[in-house]
Coordinates of C-alpha atoms in Angstrom, one line a residue:
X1 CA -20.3 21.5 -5.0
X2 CA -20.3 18.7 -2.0
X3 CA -17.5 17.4 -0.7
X4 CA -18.2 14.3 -1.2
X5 CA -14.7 13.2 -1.2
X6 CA -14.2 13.8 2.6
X7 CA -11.0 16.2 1.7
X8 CA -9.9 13.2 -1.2
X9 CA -9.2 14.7 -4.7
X10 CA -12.1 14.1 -6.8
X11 CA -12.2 16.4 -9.7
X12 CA -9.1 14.4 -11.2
X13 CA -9.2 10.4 -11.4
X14 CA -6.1 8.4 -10.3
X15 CA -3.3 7.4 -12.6
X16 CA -4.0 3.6 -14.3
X17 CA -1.4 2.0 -12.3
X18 CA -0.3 -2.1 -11.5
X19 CA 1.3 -2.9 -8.3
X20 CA 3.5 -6.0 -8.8
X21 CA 3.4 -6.8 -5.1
X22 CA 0.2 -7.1 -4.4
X23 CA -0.1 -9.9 -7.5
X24 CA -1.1 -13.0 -5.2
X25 CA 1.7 -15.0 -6.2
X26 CA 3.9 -12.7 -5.1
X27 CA 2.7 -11.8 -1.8
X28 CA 2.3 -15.7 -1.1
X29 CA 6.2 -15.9 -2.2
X30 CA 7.2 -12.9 0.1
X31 CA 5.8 -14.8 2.9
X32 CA 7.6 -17.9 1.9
X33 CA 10.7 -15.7 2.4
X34 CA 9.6 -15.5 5.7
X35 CA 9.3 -19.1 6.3
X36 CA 5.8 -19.1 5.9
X37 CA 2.9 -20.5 3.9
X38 CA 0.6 -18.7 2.3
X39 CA -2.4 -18.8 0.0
X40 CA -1.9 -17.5 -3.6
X41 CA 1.2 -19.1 -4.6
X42 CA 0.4 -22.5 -6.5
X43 CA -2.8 -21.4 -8.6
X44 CA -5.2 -22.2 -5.9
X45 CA -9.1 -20.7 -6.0
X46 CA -9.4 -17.9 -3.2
X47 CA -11.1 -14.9 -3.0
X48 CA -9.0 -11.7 -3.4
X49 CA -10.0 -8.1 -2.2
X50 CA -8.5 -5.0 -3.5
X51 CA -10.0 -1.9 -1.2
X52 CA -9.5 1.4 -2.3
X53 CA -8.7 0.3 -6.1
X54 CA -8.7 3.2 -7.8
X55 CA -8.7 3.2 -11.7
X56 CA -8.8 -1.0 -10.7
X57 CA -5.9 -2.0 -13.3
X58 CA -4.2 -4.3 -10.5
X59 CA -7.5 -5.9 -9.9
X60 CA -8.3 -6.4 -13.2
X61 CA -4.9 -7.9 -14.2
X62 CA -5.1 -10.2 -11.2
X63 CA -8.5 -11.3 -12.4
X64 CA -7.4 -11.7 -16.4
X65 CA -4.5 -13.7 -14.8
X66 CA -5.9 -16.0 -12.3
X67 CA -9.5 -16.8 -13.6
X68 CA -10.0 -19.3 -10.7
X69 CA -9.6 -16.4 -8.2
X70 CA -12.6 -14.5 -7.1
X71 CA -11.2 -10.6 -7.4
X72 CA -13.8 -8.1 -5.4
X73 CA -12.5 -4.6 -6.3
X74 CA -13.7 -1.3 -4.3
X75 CA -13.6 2.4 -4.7
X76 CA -15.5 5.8 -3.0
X77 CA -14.9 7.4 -6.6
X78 CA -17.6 6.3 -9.1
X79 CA -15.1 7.6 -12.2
X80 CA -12.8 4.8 -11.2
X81 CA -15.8 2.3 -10.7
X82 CA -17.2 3.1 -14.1
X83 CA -13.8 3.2 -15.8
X84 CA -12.7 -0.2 -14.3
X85 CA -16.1 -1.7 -15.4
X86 CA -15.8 -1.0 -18.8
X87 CA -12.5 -2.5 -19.2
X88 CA -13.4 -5.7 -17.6
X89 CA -16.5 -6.0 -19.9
X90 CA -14.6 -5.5 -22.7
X91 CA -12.3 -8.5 -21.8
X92 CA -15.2 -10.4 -20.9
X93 CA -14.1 -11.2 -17.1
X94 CA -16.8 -12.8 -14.9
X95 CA -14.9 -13.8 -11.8
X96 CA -14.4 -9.9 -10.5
X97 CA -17.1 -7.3 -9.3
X98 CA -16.3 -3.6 -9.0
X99 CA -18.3 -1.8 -6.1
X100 CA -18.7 2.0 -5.7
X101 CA -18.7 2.0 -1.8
X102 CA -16.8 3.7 1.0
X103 CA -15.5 1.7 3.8
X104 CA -17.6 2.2 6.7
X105 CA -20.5 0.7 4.1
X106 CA -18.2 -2.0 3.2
X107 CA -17.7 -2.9 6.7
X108 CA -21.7 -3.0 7.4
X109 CA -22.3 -5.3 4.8
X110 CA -22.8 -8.5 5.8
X111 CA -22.7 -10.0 2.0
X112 CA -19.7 -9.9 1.9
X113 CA -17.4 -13.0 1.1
X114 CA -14.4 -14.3 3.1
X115 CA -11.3 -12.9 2.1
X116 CA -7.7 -14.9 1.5
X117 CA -6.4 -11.8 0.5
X118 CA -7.3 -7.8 1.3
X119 CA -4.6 -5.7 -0.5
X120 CA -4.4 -1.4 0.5
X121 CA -2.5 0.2 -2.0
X122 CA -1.8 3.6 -1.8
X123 CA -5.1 4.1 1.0
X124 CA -4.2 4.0 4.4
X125 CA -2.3 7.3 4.6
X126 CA -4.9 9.1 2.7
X127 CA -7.9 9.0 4.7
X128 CA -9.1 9.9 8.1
X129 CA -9.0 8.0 11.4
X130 CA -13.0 6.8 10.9
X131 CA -12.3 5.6 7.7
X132 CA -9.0 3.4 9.2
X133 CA -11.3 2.6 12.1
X134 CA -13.4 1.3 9.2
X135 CA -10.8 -0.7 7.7
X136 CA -9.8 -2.3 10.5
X137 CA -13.6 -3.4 11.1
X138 CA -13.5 -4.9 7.5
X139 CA -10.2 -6.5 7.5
X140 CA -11.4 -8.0 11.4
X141 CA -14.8 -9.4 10.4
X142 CA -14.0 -10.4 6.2
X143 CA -10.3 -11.6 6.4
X144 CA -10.2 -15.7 6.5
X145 CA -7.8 -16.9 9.6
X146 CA -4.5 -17.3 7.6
X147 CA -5.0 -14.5 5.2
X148 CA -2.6 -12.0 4.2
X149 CA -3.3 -8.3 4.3
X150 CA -0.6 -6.0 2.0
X151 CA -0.8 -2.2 3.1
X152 CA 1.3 0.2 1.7
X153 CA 1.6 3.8 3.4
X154 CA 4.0 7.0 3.8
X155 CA 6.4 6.4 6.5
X156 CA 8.3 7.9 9.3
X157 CA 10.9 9.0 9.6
X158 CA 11.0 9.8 5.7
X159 CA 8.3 12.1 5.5
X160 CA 9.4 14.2 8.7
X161 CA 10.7 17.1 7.2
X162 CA 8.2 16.9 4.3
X163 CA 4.9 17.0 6.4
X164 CA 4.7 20.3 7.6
X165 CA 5.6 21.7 4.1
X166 CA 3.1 19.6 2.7
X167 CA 0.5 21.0 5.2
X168 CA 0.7 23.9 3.8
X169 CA 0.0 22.8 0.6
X170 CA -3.1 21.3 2.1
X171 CA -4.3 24.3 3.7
X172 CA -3.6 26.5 0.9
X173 CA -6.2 24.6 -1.3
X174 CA -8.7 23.9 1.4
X175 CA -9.2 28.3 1.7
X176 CA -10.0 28.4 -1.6
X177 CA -12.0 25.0 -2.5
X178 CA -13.9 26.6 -5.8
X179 CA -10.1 26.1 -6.9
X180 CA -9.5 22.9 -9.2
X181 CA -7.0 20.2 -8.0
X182 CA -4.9 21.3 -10.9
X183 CA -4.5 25.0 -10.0
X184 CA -4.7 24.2 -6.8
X185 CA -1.2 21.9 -7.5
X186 CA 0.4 25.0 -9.6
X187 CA 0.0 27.2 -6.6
X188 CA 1.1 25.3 -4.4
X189 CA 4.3 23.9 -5.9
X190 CA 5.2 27.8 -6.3
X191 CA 4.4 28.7 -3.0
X192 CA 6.9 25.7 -2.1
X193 CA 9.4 27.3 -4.5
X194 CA 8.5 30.7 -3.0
X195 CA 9.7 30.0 0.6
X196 CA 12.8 28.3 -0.5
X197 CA 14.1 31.6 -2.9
X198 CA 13.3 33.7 0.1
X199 CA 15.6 32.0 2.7
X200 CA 13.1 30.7 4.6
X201 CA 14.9 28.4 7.7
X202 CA 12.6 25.5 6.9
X203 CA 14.4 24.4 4.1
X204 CA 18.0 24.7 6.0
X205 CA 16.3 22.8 9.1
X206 CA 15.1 19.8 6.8
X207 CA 17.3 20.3 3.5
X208 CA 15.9 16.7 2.4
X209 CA 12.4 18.4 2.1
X210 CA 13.7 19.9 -1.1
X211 CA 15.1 17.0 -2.7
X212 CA 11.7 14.7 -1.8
X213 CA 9.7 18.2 -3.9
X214 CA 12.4 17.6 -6.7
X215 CA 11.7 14.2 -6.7
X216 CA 7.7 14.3 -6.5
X217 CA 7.9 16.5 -9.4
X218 CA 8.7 14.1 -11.5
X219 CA 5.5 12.0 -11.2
X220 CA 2.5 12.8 -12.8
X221 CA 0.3 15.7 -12.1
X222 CA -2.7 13.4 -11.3
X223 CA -0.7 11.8 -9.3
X224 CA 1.0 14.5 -7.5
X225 CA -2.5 16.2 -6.7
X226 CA -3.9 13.1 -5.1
X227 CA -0.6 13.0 -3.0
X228 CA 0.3 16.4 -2.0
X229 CA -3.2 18.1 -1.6
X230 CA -5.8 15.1 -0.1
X231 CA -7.1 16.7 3.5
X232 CA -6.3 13.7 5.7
X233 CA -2.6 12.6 5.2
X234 CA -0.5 10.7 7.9
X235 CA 2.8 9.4 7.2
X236 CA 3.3 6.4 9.8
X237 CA 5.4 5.0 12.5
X238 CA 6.0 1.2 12.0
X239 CA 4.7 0.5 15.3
X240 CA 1.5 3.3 15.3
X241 CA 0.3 1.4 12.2
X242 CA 1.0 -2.4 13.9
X243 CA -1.2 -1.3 16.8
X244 CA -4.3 0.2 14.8
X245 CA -4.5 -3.4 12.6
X246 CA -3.6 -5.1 15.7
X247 CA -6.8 -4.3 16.7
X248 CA -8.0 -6.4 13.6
X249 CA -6.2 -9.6 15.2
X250 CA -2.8 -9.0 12.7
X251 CA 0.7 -10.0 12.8
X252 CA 3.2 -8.1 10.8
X253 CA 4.9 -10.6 8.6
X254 CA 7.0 -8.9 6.6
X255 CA 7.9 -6.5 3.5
X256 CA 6.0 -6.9 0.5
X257 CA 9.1 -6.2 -1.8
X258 CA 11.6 -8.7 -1.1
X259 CA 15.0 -6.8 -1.3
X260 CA 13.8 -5.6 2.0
X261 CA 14.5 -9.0 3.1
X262 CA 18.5 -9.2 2.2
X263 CA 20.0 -7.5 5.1
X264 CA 23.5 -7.2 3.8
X265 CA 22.3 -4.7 0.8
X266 CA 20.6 -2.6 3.2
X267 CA 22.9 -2.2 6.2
X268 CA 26.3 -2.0 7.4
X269 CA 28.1 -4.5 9.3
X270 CA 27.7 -2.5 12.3
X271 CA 24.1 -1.8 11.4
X272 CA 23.0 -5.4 11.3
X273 CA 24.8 -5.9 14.5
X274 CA 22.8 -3.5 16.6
X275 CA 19.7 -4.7 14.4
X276 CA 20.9 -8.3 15.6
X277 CA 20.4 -7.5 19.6
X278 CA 16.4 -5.5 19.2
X279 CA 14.2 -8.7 19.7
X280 CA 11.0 -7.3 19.8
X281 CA 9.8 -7.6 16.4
X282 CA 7.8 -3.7 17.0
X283 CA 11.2 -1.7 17.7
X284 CA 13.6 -3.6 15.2
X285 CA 11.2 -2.0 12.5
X286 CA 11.2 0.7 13.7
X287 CA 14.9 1.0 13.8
X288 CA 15.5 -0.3 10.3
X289 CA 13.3 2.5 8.9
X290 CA 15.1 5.2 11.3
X291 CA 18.7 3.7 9.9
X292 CA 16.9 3.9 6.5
X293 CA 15.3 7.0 6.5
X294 CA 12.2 5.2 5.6
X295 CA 9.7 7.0 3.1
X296 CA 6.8 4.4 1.9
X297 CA 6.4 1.1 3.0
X298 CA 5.2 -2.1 1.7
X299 CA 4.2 -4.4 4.5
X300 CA 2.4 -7.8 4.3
X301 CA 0.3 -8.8 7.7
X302 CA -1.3 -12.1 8.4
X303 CA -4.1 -13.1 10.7
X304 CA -2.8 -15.9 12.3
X305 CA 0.3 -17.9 10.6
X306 CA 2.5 -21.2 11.8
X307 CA 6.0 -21.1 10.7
X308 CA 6.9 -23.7 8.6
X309 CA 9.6 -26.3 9.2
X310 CA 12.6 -25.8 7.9
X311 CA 12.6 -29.0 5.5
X312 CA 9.1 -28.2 4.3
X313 CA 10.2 -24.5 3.4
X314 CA 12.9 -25.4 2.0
X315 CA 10.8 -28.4 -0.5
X316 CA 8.4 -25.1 -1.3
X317 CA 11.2 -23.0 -2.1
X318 CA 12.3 -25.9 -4.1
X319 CA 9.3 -26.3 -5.8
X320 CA 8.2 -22.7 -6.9
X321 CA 9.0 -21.9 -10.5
X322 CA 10.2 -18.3 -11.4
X323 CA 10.9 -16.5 -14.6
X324 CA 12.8 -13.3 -15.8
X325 CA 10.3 -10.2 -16.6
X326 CA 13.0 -7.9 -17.7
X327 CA 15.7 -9.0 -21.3
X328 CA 18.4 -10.6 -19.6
X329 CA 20.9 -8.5 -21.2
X330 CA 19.4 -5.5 -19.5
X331 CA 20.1 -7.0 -16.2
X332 CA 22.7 -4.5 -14.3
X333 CA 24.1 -6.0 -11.5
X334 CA 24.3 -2.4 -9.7
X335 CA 21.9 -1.1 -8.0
X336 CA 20.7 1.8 -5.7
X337 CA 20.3 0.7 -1.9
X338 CA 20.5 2.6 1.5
X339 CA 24.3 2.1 1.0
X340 CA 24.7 3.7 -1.9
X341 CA 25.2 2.1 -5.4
X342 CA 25.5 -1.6 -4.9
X343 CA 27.8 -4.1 -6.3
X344 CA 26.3 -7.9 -6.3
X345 CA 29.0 -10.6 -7.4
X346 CA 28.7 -11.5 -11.1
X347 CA 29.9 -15.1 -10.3
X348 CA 26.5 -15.7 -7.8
X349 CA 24.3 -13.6 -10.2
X350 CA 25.2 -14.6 -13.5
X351 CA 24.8 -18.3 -13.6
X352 CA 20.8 -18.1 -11.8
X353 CA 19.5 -15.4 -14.7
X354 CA 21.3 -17.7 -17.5
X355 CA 19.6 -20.4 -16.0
X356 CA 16.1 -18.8 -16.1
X357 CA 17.0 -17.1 -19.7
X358 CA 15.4 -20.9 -21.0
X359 CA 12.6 -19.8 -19.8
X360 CA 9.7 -20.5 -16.1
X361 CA 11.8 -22.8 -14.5
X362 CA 11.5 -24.3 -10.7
X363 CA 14.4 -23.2 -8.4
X364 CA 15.2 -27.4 -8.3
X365 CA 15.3 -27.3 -11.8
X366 CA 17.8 -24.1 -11.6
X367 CA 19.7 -25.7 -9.0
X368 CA 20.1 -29.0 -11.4
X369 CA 21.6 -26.5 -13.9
X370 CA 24.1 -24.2 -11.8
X371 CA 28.0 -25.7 -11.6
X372 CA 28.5 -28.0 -8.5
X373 CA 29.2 -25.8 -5.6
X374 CA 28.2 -22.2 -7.1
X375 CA 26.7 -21.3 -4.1
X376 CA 25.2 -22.2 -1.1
X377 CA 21.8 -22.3 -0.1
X378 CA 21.6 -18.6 1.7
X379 CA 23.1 -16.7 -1.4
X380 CA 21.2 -18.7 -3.8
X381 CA 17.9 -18.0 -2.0
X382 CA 18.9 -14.3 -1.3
X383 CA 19.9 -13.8 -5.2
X384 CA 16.2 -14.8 -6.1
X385 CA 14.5 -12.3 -3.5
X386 CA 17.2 -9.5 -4.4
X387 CA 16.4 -10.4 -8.3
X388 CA 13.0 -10.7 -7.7
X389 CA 12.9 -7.1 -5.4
X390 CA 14.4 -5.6 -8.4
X391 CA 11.9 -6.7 -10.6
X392 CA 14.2 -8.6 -13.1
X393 CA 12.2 -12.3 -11.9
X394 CA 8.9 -13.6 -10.4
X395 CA 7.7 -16.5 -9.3
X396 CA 5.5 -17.9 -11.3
X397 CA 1.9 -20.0 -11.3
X398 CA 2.1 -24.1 -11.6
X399 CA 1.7 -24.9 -15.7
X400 CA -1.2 -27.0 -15.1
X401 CA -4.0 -24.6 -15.4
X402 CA -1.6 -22.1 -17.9
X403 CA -3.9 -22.7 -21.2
X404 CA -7.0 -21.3 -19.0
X405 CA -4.8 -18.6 -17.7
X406 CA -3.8 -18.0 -21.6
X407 CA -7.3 -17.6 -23.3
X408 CA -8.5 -14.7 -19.9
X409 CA -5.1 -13.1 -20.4
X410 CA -5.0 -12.5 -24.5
X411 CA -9.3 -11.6 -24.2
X412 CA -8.2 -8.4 -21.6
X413 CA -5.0 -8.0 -23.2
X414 CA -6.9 -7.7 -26.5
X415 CA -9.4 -5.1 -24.9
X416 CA -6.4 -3.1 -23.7
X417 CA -4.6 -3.2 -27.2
X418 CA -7.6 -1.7 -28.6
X419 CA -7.4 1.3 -26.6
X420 CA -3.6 1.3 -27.9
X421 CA -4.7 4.4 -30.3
X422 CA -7.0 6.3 -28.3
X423 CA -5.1 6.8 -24.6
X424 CA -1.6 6.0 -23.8
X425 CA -2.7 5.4 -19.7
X426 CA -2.7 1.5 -20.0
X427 CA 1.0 0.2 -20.2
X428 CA 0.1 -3.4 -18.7
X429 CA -0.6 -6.3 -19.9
X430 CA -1.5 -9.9 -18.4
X431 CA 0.7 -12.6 -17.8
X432 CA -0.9 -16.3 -17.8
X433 CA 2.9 -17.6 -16.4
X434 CA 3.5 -14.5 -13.1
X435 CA -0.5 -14.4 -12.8
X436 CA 0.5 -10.6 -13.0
X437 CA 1.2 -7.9 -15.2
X438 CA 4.1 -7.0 -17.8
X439 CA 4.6 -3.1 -18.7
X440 CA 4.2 -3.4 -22.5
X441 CA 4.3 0.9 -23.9
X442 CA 1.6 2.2 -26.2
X443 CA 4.1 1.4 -29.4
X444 CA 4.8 -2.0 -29.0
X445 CA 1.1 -2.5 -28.3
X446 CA 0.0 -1.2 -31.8
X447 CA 3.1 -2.8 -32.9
X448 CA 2.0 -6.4 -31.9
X449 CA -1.6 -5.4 -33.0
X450 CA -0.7 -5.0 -36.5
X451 CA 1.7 -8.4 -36.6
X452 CA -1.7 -9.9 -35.7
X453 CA -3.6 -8.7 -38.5
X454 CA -1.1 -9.2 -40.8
X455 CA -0.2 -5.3 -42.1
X456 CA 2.1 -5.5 -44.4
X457 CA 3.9 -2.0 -43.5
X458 CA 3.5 -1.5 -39.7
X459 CA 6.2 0.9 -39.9
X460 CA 4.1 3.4 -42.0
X461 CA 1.0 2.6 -40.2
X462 CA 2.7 3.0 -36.5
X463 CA 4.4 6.8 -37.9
X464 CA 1.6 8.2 -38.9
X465 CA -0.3 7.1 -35.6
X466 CA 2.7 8.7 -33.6
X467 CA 2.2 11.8 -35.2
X468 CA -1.5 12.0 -34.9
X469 CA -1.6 11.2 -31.6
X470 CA 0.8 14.3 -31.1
X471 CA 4.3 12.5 -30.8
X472 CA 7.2 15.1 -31.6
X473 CA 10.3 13.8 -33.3
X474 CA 13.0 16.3 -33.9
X475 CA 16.6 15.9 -34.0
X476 CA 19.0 18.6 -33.3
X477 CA 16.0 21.0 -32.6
X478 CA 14.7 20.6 -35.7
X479 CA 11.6 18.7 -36.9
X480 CA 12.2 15.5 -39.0
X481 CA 10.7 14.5 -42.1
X482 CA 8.0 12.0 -42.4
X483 CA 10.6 9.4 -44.3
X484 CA 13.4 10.2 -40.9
X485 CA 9.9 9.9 -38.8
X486 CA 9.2 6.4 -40.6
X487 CA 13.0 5.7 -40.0
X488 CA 12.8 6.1 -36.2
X489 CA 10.2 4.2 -35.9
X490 CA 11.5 1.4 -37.8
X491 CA 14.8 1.3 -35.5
X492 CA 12.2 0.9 -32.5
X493 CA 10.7 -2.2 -33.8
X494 CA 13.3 -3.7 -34.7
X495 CA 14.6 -3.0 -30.8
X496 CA 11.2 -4.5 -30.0
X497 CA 11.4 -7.5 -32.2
X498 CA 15.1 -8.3 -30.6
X499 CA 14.6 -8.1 -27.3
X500 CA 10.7 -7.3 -25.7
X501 CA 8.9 -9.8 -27.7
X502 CA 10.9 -13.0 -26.7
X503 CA 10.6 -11.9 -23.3
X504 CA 6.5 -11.0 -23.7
X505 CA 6.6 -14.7 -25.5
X506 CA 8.5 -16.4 -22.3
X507 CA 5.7 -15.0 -20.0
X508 CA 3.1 -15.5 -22.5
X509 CA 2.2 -12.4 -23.5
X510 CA 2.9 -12.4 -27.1

């Protein structure tokens, strides 16, 4: 067979996956964090580009979302072309077009719109320099003055110990390349396990490696094989990445997940201080990932920004609205961070998610609701990015246009509903309010389905579809009846119908 693929995997397609971050609205509020203005963040037309889509579920979510937005969605694989295609004819969406292209073709074509926004999810470490080289070429010629670039790649130092293990991997699978990715993944996972039960010094030298294996086991196998066993890898230094898209006229603005931007959850006093006195934008990075230990990155760049006043930031901070996409009961004020398990204050925290609880809200409109003198404006602010980072809030697009924004949303989160009973791979629907998506699981999917057509048992209905779609329930070891099956599943709606559909209802979902 050709190797078409240029050393990708190709016999197995990508997981269907959303990335929050790379939702317009949010990288247009990330750069607000940075005192910046950006395009994407009050509803406004622009084109969007999403290279390297893969199964094109964030594309097509941005698309069902923001119908005034021009989405241009491009992949190498023609799977993942034809996949994302069919979804986005079944929700009827006319403002994005899915190309089956590599990048070097991409970066020839002279067709090609103006971008606001290019978005690299998951990409730039997995190809080879002349498809970078390409990239940069794109991103330099198609990318409007002002536009934002998100990138996400493997990172240094995190990977160091990893890499040459991971090598290995590689190499084992390229001398044998009649191999499928999936045995190819078996074999290599035990010959991991193999070095490490015969003593070998690698694992003592980087003991970490075997902790990142642990953890990588965990994900999906289609996953894993696109990760562990594509021929060109690089995991990058902050700075070796700045200077390839420098070459493409970009500025690094800043992370794309915004608890990245609350130094006091990430470093130590001390830490901050030595942080405090590395002015050059290039080795401060650098630094925080070494302090960190860095494994992926999520960085926005910007070709060409001005600052904003502080007076005018602050009236756009004002002005954004945001809303809770997680129950506010399951809020936990503790979280994991480079420091270990981190404690935020109750009395800062508290009072902004009861506020938002009503419902989208503005942060003036918060702010008109807190107690007099809860907090000042720094904590206030950096409780939004650290909720926001956590995924609890996000901002959220200007109510004018939200009845548009409602009839694309419920068309592709109707197509995606009705794949509810054949494949249990699409777990996101479309928000009208974020402009984003909402992880919704397979079960409350049918669930919500059959309230809409009006099925008088949806319990019975929702059991027997559990178990013909190969669900095991046992208790104790053993297997449960079809009444204690019916049972279960009747204790999961009603979980469902006390606390995920208010919340789907808030963000306009259900």
């Amino acid at each position: 067979m050709a190797d078409w693929g240029s050393g990708y995997v190709i016999d197995t397609a990508y997981v269907h996956d959303f990335c929050r971050v790379q939702v317009p609205a949010m990288l247009s509020f990330a750069a607000l964090a940075k005192g910046v203005a950006a395009p994407g963040g009050r509803g406004e037309p622009l084109h969007y580009c999403d290279l390297g889509c893969g199964q094109g579920l964030t594309a097509t979510i941005v698309a069902a979302a923001n119908p005034n937005i021009a989405v241009f969605a491009a992949d190498f694989n023609p799977t993942h072309i034809a996949g994302a295609r069919s979804l986005a004819h079944a929700a009827g969406l006319d403002n994005i077009v899915f190309r089956e292209a590599d990048f070097a073709e991409l970066a020839e074509d002279a067709e090609l719109p103006e971008f606001d926004v290019i978005a690299l999810h998951g990409v730039y470490s997995w190809i080879g320099a002349e498809h970078r080289k390409a990239i940069v070429a794109l991103i330099r010629r198609r990318l409007k003055p002002g536009g934002l670039v998100y990138v996400s790649y493997d990172a240094m130092p995190g990977w160091a110990g990893m890499a040459p293990l991971r090598r290995l991997m590689v190499q084992l699978q390229v001398a044998q390349p009649q191999v499928s990715s999936k045995r190819a993944l078996d074999q290599a996972l035990a010959l991991a396990d193999g070095l490490k039960e015969a003593g070998a010094h690698f694992y003592r030298m980087y003991p970490q490696a075997a902790v990142q294996l642990e953890r990588l086991r965990k994900l999906p196998a289609s996953y894993l094989a696109h990760e562990l066993l594509t021929r060109d890898w690089q995991a990058f230094s902050f700075a070796d990445l700045a200077q390839e898209l420098a070459d493409a006229k970009l500025t690094f603005l800043g992370s794309a997940h915004l608890t990245d931007h609350v130094d006091r959850v990430n470093f130590t006093d001390a830490q901050q201080a030595l942080l405090a006195d590395l002015a050059d934008p290039l080795i401060n990075e650098t630094a925080r990932d070494m302090i960190i230990g860095r494994q992926f990155r999520r960085d926005i760049f910007a070709k060409g920004f001005t600052p904003m006043a502080p007076m005018a930031a602050r009236e756009r901070w004002l002005a954004t609205r945001f809303v809770l996409t997680s129950p506010r009961d399951d809020i936990e004020l503790t979280f994991d961070t480079p420091l270990g398990r981190f404690q935020l204050r109750s009395e800062t925290y508290r009072p902004v998610i009861e506020a938002f609880a009503a419902g989208p809200l503005s942060l003036r409109e918060v702010v008109e609701r807190l107690p007099e003198a809860t907090m000042g404006w720094a904590s206030l602010t950096d409780a939004i990015k650290v909720l926001v980072g956590q995924g609890h809030l996000a901002p959220a697009l200007p109510p004018e246009d939200e009845a548009i924004r409602r009839t694309s949303t419920q068309a592709f989160n109707a197509a995606v509903m009705a794949r509810a009973k054949e494949t249990t791979e699409l777990r996101y629907l479309a928000s009208p309010v974020t402009g984003g998506g909402i992880r919704v699981d397979p079960l409350t999917q049918l669930y919500m389905q059959a309230k809409r057509k009006g099925i008088a048992d949806p319990a019975a209905l929702l059991a027997s579809l559990a178990v013909a779609g190969g669900e095991r329930f046992e208790k104790d070891g053993q297997k449960l009846s079809a009444d204690d099956v019916r049972a279960e599943i009747s204790g999961r709606i009603a979980a469902i119908d006390a606390r995920v559909l208010p919340l789907l209802g808030r963000l306009g979902v259900a």
